[in-house]
């Protein structure tokens, strides 16, 4: 009975397995970055969309590049400026907001991605990266030839 339950469980988790194969995170290359910034990846008919929460960082602090023809790389230097007061004798009583550490996430893109058509925007602390999909290759036609 246990193997049946395992088989059903694997079948029900099939989409997650495919997602892990299509978009394996390569952030484990550096253990300090492992799981640092969670990413949501949406697969639409026309594109893949990556959503990352990056509070406290501006668009000038972030780099989005493609390496090795199919690896999406998102990195930042992780610097955040503290608000300073002009008044003399002012000091922080508590500092709980830590500056973001250096971030680097890598994602291997599927073969159907158009890496020359990637867009990114940063609004309200959320980085959105859209990777356009290539059109599917034309289906081959089967032509029946009459034999004489």
mmCIF file with all atom_site columns, C-alpha atoms in Angstrom:
data_model
loop_
_atom_site.group_PDB
_atom_site.id
_atom_site.type_symbol
_atom_site.label_atom_id
_atom_site.label_alt_id
_atom_site.label_comp_id
_atom_site.label_asym_id
_atom_site.label_entity_id
_atom_site.label_seq_id
_atom_site.pdbx_PDB_ins_code
_atom_site.Cartn_x
_atom_site.Cartn_y
_atom_site.Cartn_z
_atom_site.occupancy
_atom_site.B_iso_or_equiv
_atom_site.pdbx_formal_charge
_atom_site.auth_seq_id
_atom_site.auth_comp_id
_atom_site.auth_asym_id
_atom_site.auth_atom_id
_atom_site.pdbx_PDB_model_num
ATOM 1   C CA . UNK A 1 1   ? 0.000  0.000  0.000   1.00 0.00 ? 1   UNK A CA 1
ATOM 2   C CA . UNK A 1 2   ? 2.899  2.312  0.763   1.00 0.00 ? 2   UNK A CA 1
ATOM 3   C CA . UNK A 1 3   ? 4.259  2.140  -2.788  1.00 0.00 ? 3   UNK A CA 1
ATOM 4   C CA . UNK A 1 4   ? 0.821  3.003  -4.170  1.00 0.00 ? 4   UNK A CA 1
ATOM 5   C CA . UNK A 1 5   ? 0.636  6.064  -1.892  1.00 0.00 ? 5   UNK A CA 1
ATOM 6   C CA . UNK A 1 6   ? 4.169  7.059  -2.949  1.00 0.00 ? 6   UNK A CA 1
ATOM 7   C CA . UNK A 1 7   ? 3.260  6.694  -6.626  1.00 0.00 ? 7   UNK A CA 1
ATOM 8   C CA . UNK A 1 8   ? 0.111  8.817  -6.224  1.00 0.00 ? 8   UNK A CA 1
ATOM 9   C CA . UNK A 1 9   ? 2.074  11.406 -4.258  1.00 0.00 ? 9   UNK A CA 1
ATOM 10  C CA . UNK A 1 10  ? 4.713  11.631 -6.992  1.00 0.00 ? 10  UNK A CA 1
ATOM 11  C CA . UNK A 1 11  ? 2.005  11.933 -9.636  1.00 0.00 ? 11  UNK A CA 1
ATOM 12  C CA . UNK A 1 12  ? 0.295  14.763 -7.758  1.00 0.00 ? 12  UNK A CA 1
ATOM 13  C CA . UNK A 1 13  ? 3.628  16.594 -7.360  1.00 0.00 ? 13  UNK A CA 1
ATOM 14  C CA . UNK A 1 14  ? 4.462  16.208 -11.059 1.00 0.00 ? 14  UNK A CA 1
ATOM 15  C CA . UNK A 1 15  ? 4.220  19.966 -11.927 1.00 0.00 ? 15  UNK A CA 1
ATOM 16  C CA . UNK A 1 16  ? 6.641  20.853 -9.115  1.00 0.00 ? 16  UNK A CA 1
ATOM 17  C CA . UNK A 1 17  ? 9.077  18.207 -10.368 1.00 0.00 ? 17  UNK A CA 1
ATOM 18  C CA . UNK A 1 18  ? 8.942  19.625 -13.887 1.00 0.00 ? 18  UNK A CA 1
ATOM 19  C CA . UNK A 1 19  ? 9.450  23.143 -12.510 1.00 0.00 ? 19  UNK A CA 1
ATOM 20  C CA . UNK A 1 20  ? 12.536 22.033 -10.586 1.00 0.00 ? 20  UNK A CA 1
ATOM 21  C CA . UNK A 1 21  ? 13.937 20.457 -13.767 1.00 0.00 ? 21  UNK A CA 1
ATOM 22  C CA . UNK A 1 22  ? 13.178 23.484 -15.951 1.00 0.00 ? 22  UNK A CA 1
ATOM 23  C CA . UNK A 1 23  ? 14.344 26.110 -13.439 1.00 0.00 ? 23  UNK A CA 1
ATOM 24  C CA . UNK A 1 24  ? 16.910 24.596 -11.095 1.00 0.00 ? 24  UNK A CA 1
ATOM 25  C CA . UNK A 1 25  ? 18.306 27.301 -8.849  1.00 0.00 ? 25  UNK A CA 1
ATOM 26  C CA . UNK A 1 26  ? 22.054 27.350 -8.984  1.00 0.00 ? 26  UNK A CA 1
ATOM 27  C CA . UNK A 1 27  ? 22.369 29.563 -5.916  1.00 0.00 ? 27  UNK A CA 1
ATOM 28  C CA . UNK A 1 28  ? 23.966 26.677 -3.997  1.00 0.00 ? 28  UNK A CA 1
ATOM 29  C CA . UNK A 1 29  ? 27.249 27.409 -5.773  1.00 0.00 ? 29  UNK A CA 1
ATOM 30  C CA . UNK A 1 30  ? 27.960 29.745 -2.884  1.00 0.00 ? 30  UNK A CA 1
ATOM 31  C CA . UNK A 1 31  ? 26.616 28.517 0.440   1.00 0.00 ? 31  UNK A CA 1
ATOM 32  C CA . UNK A 1 32  ? 26.364 32.056 1.809   1.00 0.00 ? 32  UNK A CA 1
ATOM 33  C CA . UNK A 1 33  ? 23.729 32.887 -0.839  1.00 0.00 ? 33  UNK A CA 1
ATOM 34  C CA . UNK A 1 34  ? 21.670 29.714 -0.451  1.00 0.00 ? 34  UNK A CA 1
ATOM 35  C CA . UNK A 1 35  ? 17.996 30.610 -0.166  1.00 0.00 ? 35  UNK A CA 1
ATOM 36  C CA . UNK A 1 36  ? 18.776 34.252 0.549   1.00 0.00 ? 36  UNK A CA 1
ATOM 37  C CA . UNK A 1 37  ? 16.073 35.798 -1.636  1.00 0.00 ? 37  UNK A CA 1
ATOM 38  C CA . UNK A 1 38  ? 13.008 33.731 -2.510  1.00 0.00 ? 38  UNK A CA 1
ATOM 39  C CA . UNK A 1 39  ? 11.874 33.849 -6.130  1.00 0.00 ? 39  UNK A CA 1
ATOM 40  C CA . UNK A 1 40  ? 8.480  33.143 -7.664  1.00 0.00 ? 40  UNK A CA 1
ATOM 41  C CA . UNK A 1 41  ? 8.564  31.992 -11.299 1.00 0.00 ? 41  UNK A CA 1
ATOM 42  C CA . UNK A 1 42  ? 5.435  32.244 -13.427 1.00 0.00 ? 42  UNK A CA 1
ATOM 43  C CA . UNK A 1 43  ? 5.216  30.267 -16.681 1.00 0.00 ? 43  UNK A CA 1
ATOM 44  C CA . UNK A 1 44  ? 2.834  31.968 -19.123 1.00 0.00 ? 44  UNK A CA 1
ATOM 45  C CA . UNK A 1 45  ? 2.179  31.152 -22.774 1.00 0.00 ? 45  UNK A CA 1
ATOM 46  C CA . UNK A 1 46  ? 4.471  33.929 -24.006 1.00 0.00 ? 46  UNK A CA 1
ATOM 47  C CA . UNK A 1 47  ? 7.110  34.306 -21.288 1.00 0.00 ? 47  UNK A CA 1
ATOM 48  C CA . UNK A 1 48  ? 8.610  33.258 -17.971 1.00 0.00 ? 48  UNK A CA 1
ATOM 49  C CA . UNK A 1 49  ? 8.289  35.899 -15.245 1.00 0.00 ? 49  UNK A CA 1
ATOM 50  C CA . UNK A 1 50  ? 10.569 35.978 -12.183 1.00 0.00 ? 50  UNK A CA 1
ATOM 51  C CA . UNK A 1 51  ? 9.441  37.914 -9.076  1.00 0.00 ? 51  UNK A CA 1
ATOM 52  C CA . UNK A 1 52  ? 11.968 38.759 -6.318  1.00 0.00 ? 52  UNK A CA 1
ATOM 53  C CA . UNK A 1 53  ? 11.439 40.847 -3.194  1.00 0.00 ? 53  UNK A CA 1
ATOM 54  C CA . UNK A 1 54  ? 14.381 43.222 -2.849  1.00 0.00 ? 54  UNK A CA 1
ATOM 55  C CA . UNK A 1 55  ? 13.403 45.800 -0.216  1.00 0.00 ? 55  UNK A CA 1
ATOM 56  C CA . UNK A 1 56  ? 15.767 48.719 0.236   1.00 0.00 ? 56  UNK A CA 1
ATOM 57  C CA . UNK A 1 57  ? 17.521 48.300 -3.107  1.00 0.00 ? 57  UNK A CA 1
ATOM 58  C CA . UNK A 1 58  ? 17.086 50.592 -6.086  1.00 0.00 ? 58  UNK A CA 1
ATOM 59  C CA . UNK A 1 59  ? 17.251 49.577 -9.716  1.00 0.00 ? 59  UNK A CA 1
ATOM 60  C CA . UNK A 1 60  ? 20.767 50.996 -9.976  1.00 0.00 ? 60  UNK A CA 1
ATOM 61  C CA . UNK A 1 61  ? 21.927 48.511 -7.286  1.00 0.00 ? 61  UNK A CA 1
ATOM 62  C CA . UNK A 1 62  ? 20.799 45.452 -9.300  1.00 0.00 ? 62  UNK A CA 1
ATOM 63  C CA . UNK A 1 63  ? 22.346 43.722 -12.309 1.00 0.00 ? 63  UNK A CA 1
ATOM 64  C CA . UNK A 1 64  ? 20.454 41.251 -14.485 1.00 0.00 ? 64  UNK A CA 1
ATOM 65  C CA . UNK A 1 65  ? 22.613 39.397 -17.023 1.00 0.00 ? 65  UNK A CA 1
ATOM 66  C CA . UNK A 1 66  ? 22.724 36.179 -19.031 1.00 0.00 ? 66  UNK A CA 1
ATOM 67  C CA . UNK A 1 67  ? 25.849 34.026 -18.818 1.00 0.00 ? 67  UNK A CA 1
ATOM 68  C CA . UNK A 1 68  ? 26.789 30.889 -20.741 1.00 0.00 ? 68  UNK A CA 1
ATOM 69  C CA . UNK A 1 69  ? 23.939 31.505 -23.223 1.00 0.00 ? 69  UNK A CA 1
ATOM 70  C CA . UNK A 1 70  ? 21.215 30.141 -20.904 1.00 0.00 ? 70  UNK A CA 1
ATOM 71  C CA . UNK A 1 71  ? 21.930 31.169 -17.303 1.00 0.00 ? 71  UNK A CA 1
ATOM 72  C CA . UNK A 1 72  ? 19.978 34.108 -15.903 1.00 0.00 ? 72  UNK A CA 1
ATOM 73  C CA . UNK A 1 73  ? 22.069 35.878 -13.235 1.00 0.00 ? 73  UNK A CA 1
ATOM 74  C CA . UNK A 1 74  ? 20.618 38.410 -10.787 1.00 0.00 ? 74  UNK A CA 1
ATOM 75  C CA . UNK A 1 75  ? 23.117 40.145 -8.498  1.00 0.00 ? 75  UNK A CA 1
ATOM 76  C CA . UNK A 1 76  ? 23.491 43.148 -6.253  1.00 0.00 ? 76  UNK A CA 1
ATOM 77  C CA . UNK A 1 77  ? 26.246 44.658 -4.151  1.00 0.00 ? 77  UNK A CA 1
ATOM 78  C CA . UNK A 1 78  ? 23.836 44.881 -1.201  1.00 0.00 ? 78  UNK A CA 1
ATOM 79  C CA . UNK A 1 79  ? 24.527 48.395 0.063   1.00 0.00 ? 79  UNK A CA 1
ATOM 80  C CA . UNK A 1 80  ? 21.809 50.409 1.761   1.00 0.00 ? 80  UNK A CA 1
ATOM 81  C CA . UNK A 1 81  ? 22.225 53.941 3.099   1.00 0.00 ? 81  UNK A CA 1
ATOM 82  C CA . UNK A 1 82  ? 21.081 54.752 6.627   1.00 0.00 ? 82  UNK A CA 1
ATOM 83  C CA . UNK A 1 83  ? 19.009 57.847 7.199   1.00 0.00 ? 83  UNK A CA 1
ATOM 84  C CA . UNK A 1 84  ? 21.095 60.475 8.963   1.00 0.00 ? 84  UNK A CA 1
ATOM 85  C CA . UNK A 1 85  ? 19.852 63.417 10.974  1.00 0.00 ? 85  UNK A CA 1
ATOM 86  C CA . UNK A 1 86  ? 21.311 66.910 10.635  1.00 0.00 ? 86  UNK A CA 1
ATOM 87  C CA . UNK A 1 87  ? 20.736 67.599 14.327  1.00 0.00 ? 87  UNK A CA 1
ATOM 88  C CA . UNK A 1 88  ? 23.715 67.385 16.632  1.00 0.00 ? 88  UNK A CA 1
ATOM 89  C CA . UNK A 1 89  ? 23.657 64.665 19.295  1.00 0.00 ? 89  UNK A CA 1
ATOM 90  C CA . UNK A 1 90  ? 21.300 62.339 17.397  1.00 0.00 ? 90  UNK A CA 1
ATOM 91  C CA . UNK A 1 91  ? 22.078 58.647 17.354  1.00 0.00 ? 91  UNK A CA 1
ATOM 92  C CA . UNK A 1 92  ? 20.290 55.434 16.657  1.00 0.00 ? 92  UNK A CA 1
ATOM 93  C CA . UNK A 1 93  ? 18.817 53.750 19.725  1.00 0.00 ? 93  UNK A CA 1
ATOM 94  C CA . UNK A 1 94  ? 18.041 50.517 17.890  1.00 0.00 ? 94  UNK A CA 1
ATOM 95  C CA . UNK A 1 95  ? 19.180 49.132 14.522  1.00 0.00 ? 95  UNK A CA 1
ATOM 96  C CA . UNK A 1 96  ? 17.035 46.168 13.459  1.00 0.00 ? 96  UNK A CA 1
ATOM 97  C CA . UNK A 1 97  ? 16.883 46.724 9.703   1.00 0.00 ? 97  UNK A CA 1
ATOM 98  C CA . UNK A 1 98  ? 19.952 44.999 8.427   1.00 0.00 ? 98  UNK A CA 1
ATOM 99  C CA . UNK A 1 99  ? 21.399 46.089 5.149   1.00 0.00 ? 99  UNK A CA 1
ATOM 100 C CA . UNK A 1 100 ? 20.824 43.432 2.488   1.00 0.00 ? 100 UNK A CA 1
ATOM 101 C CA . UNK A 1 101 ? 23.819 41.193 1.996   1.00 0.00 ? 101 UNK A CA 1
ATOM 102 C CA . UNK A 1 102 ? 25.271 40.682 -1.418  1.00 0.00 ? 102 UNK A CA 1
ATOM 103 C CA . UNK A 1 103 ? 22.810 38.767 -3.467  1.00 0.00 ? 103 UNK A CA 1
ATOM 104 C CA . UNK A 1 104 ? 23.400 36.497 -6.413  1.00 0.00 ? 104 UNK A CA 1
ATOM 105 C CA . UNK A 1 105 ? 20.912 34.054 -7.856  1.00 0.00 ? 105 UNK A CA 1
ATOM 106 C CA . UNK A 1 106 ? 21.418 31.958 -10.977 1.00 0.00 ? 106 UNK A CA 1
ATOM 107 C CA . UNK A 1 107 ? 18.755 30.165 -12.969 1.00 0.00 ? 107 UNK A CA 1
ATOM 108 C CA . UNK A 1 108 ? 19.324 27.853 -15.910 1.00 0.00 ? 108 UNK A CA 1
ATOM 109 C CA . UNK A 1 109 ? 16.810 28.883 -18.557 1.00 0.00 ? 109 UNK A CA 1
ATOM 110 C CA . UNK A 1 110 ? 14.948 26.335 -20.704 1.00 0.00 ? 110 UNK A CA 1
ATOM 111 C CA . UNK A 1 111 ? 15.902 25.991 -24.366 1.00 0.00 ? 111 UNK A CA 1
ATOM 112 C CA . UNK A 1 112 ? 12.766 27.816 -25.541 1.00 0.00 ? 112 UNK A CA 1
ATOM 113 C CA . UNK A 1 113 ? 13.883 31.182 -24.067 1.00 0.00 ? 113 UNK A CA 1
ATOM 114 C CA . UNK A 1 114 ? 14.766 34.192 -26.182 1.00 0.00 ? 114 UNK A CA 1
ATOM 115 C CA . UNK A 1 115 ? 17.710 35.524 -24.150 1.00 0.00 ? 115 UNK A CA 1
ATOM 116 C CA . UNK A 1 116 ? 17.958 38.624 -26.335 1.00 0.00 ? 116 UNK A CA 1
ATOM 117 C CA . UNK A 1 117 ? 14.433 39.664 -25.283 1.00 0.00 ? 117 UNK A CA 1
ATOM 118 C CA . UNK A 1 118 ? 14.664 39.940 -21.487 1.00 0.00 ? 118 UNK A CA 1
ATOM 119 C CA . UNK A 1 119 ? 13.136 42.866 -19.631 1.00 0.00 ? 119 UNK A CA 1
ATOM 120 C CA . UNK A 1 120 ? 13.407 43.839 -15.977 1.00 0.00 ? 120 UNK A CA 1
ATOM 121 C CA . UNK A 1 121 ? 11.723 46.422 -13.787 1.00 0.00 ? 121 UNK A CA 1
ATOM 122 C CA . UNK A 1 122 ? 11.983 47.304 -10.124 1.00 0.00 ? 122 UNK A CA 1
ATOM 123 C CA . UNK A 1 123 ? 8.940  48.805 -8.416  1.00 0.00 ? 123 UNK A CA 1
ATOM 124 C CA . UNK A 1 124 ? 8.033  49.030 -4.732  1.00 0.00 ? 124 UNK A CA 1
ATOM 125 C CA . UNK A 1 125 ? 10.782 46.645 -3.655  1.00 0.00 ? 125 UNK A CA 1
ATOM 126 C CA . UNK A 1 126 ? 9.885  43.926 -6.169  1.00 0.00 ? 126 UNK A CA 1
ATOM 127 C CA . UNK A 1 127 ? 12.148 43.026 -9.087  1.00 0.00 ? 127 UNK A CA 1
ATOM 128 C CA . UNK A 1 128 ? 10.240 41.579 -12.050 1.00 0.00 ? 128 UNK A CA 1
ATOM 129 C CA . UNK A 1 129 ? 12.239 39.906 -14.822 1.00 0.00 ? 129 UNK A CA 1
ATOM 130 C CA . UNK A 1 130 ? 10.387 38.735 -17.941 1.00 0.00 ? 130 UNK A CA 1
ATOM 131 C CA . UNK A 1 131 ? 12.058 36.238 -20.280 1.00 0.00 ? 131 UNK A CA 1
ATOM 132 C CA . UNK A 1 132 ? 10.287 35.926 -23.605 1.00 0.00 ? 132 UNK A CA 1
ATOM 133 C CA . UNK A 1 133 ? 9.696  32.443 -25.014 1.00 0.00 ? 133 UNK A CA 1
ATOM 134 C CA . UNK A 1 134 ? 10.693 31.521 -28.542 1.00 0.00 ? 134 UNK A CA 1
ATOM 135 C CA . UNK A 1 135 ? 7.853  30.470 -30.827 1.00 0.00 ? 135 UNK A CA 1
ATOM 136 C CA . UNK A 1 136 ? 7.514  26.703 -31.046 1.00 0.00 ? 136 UNK A CA 1
ATOM 137 C CA . UNK A 1 137 ? 9.222  25.155 -34.051 1.00 0.00 ? 137 UNK A CA 1
ATOM 138 C CA . UNK A 1 138 ? 6.863  24.451 -36.936 1.00 0.00 ? 138 UNK A CA 1
ATOM 139 C CA . UNK A 1 139 ? 5.419  20.981 -36.914 1.00 0.00 ? 139 UNK A CA 1
ATOM 140 C CA . UNK A 1 140 ? 6.710  18.805 -39.688 1.00 0.00 ? 140 UNK A CA 1
ATOM 141 C CA . UNK A 1 141 ? 4.207  17.930 -42.357 1.00 0.00 ? 141 UNK A CA 1
ATOM 142 C CA . UNK A 1 142 ? 3.602  14.382 -43.417 1.00 0.00 ? 142 UNK A CA 1
ATOM 143 C CA . UNK A 1 143 ? 2.936  14.078 -47.105 1.00 0.00 ? 143 UNK A CA 1
ATOM 144 C CA . UNK A 1 144 ? 1.596  10.822 -48.403 1.00 0.00 ? 144 UNK A CA 1
ATOM 145 C CA . UNK A 1 145 ? 3.131  9.847  -51.696 1.00 0.00 ? 145 UNK A CA 1
ATOM 146 C CA . UNK A 1 146 ? 1.238  7.507  -53.975 1.00 0.00 ? 146 UNK A CA 1
ATOM 147 C CA . UNK A 1 147 ? 3.206  4.505  -55.128 1.00 0.00 ? 147 UNK A CA 1
ATOM 148 C CA . UNK A 1 148 ? 2.645  3.574  -58.767 1.00 0.00 ? 148 UNK A CA 1
#
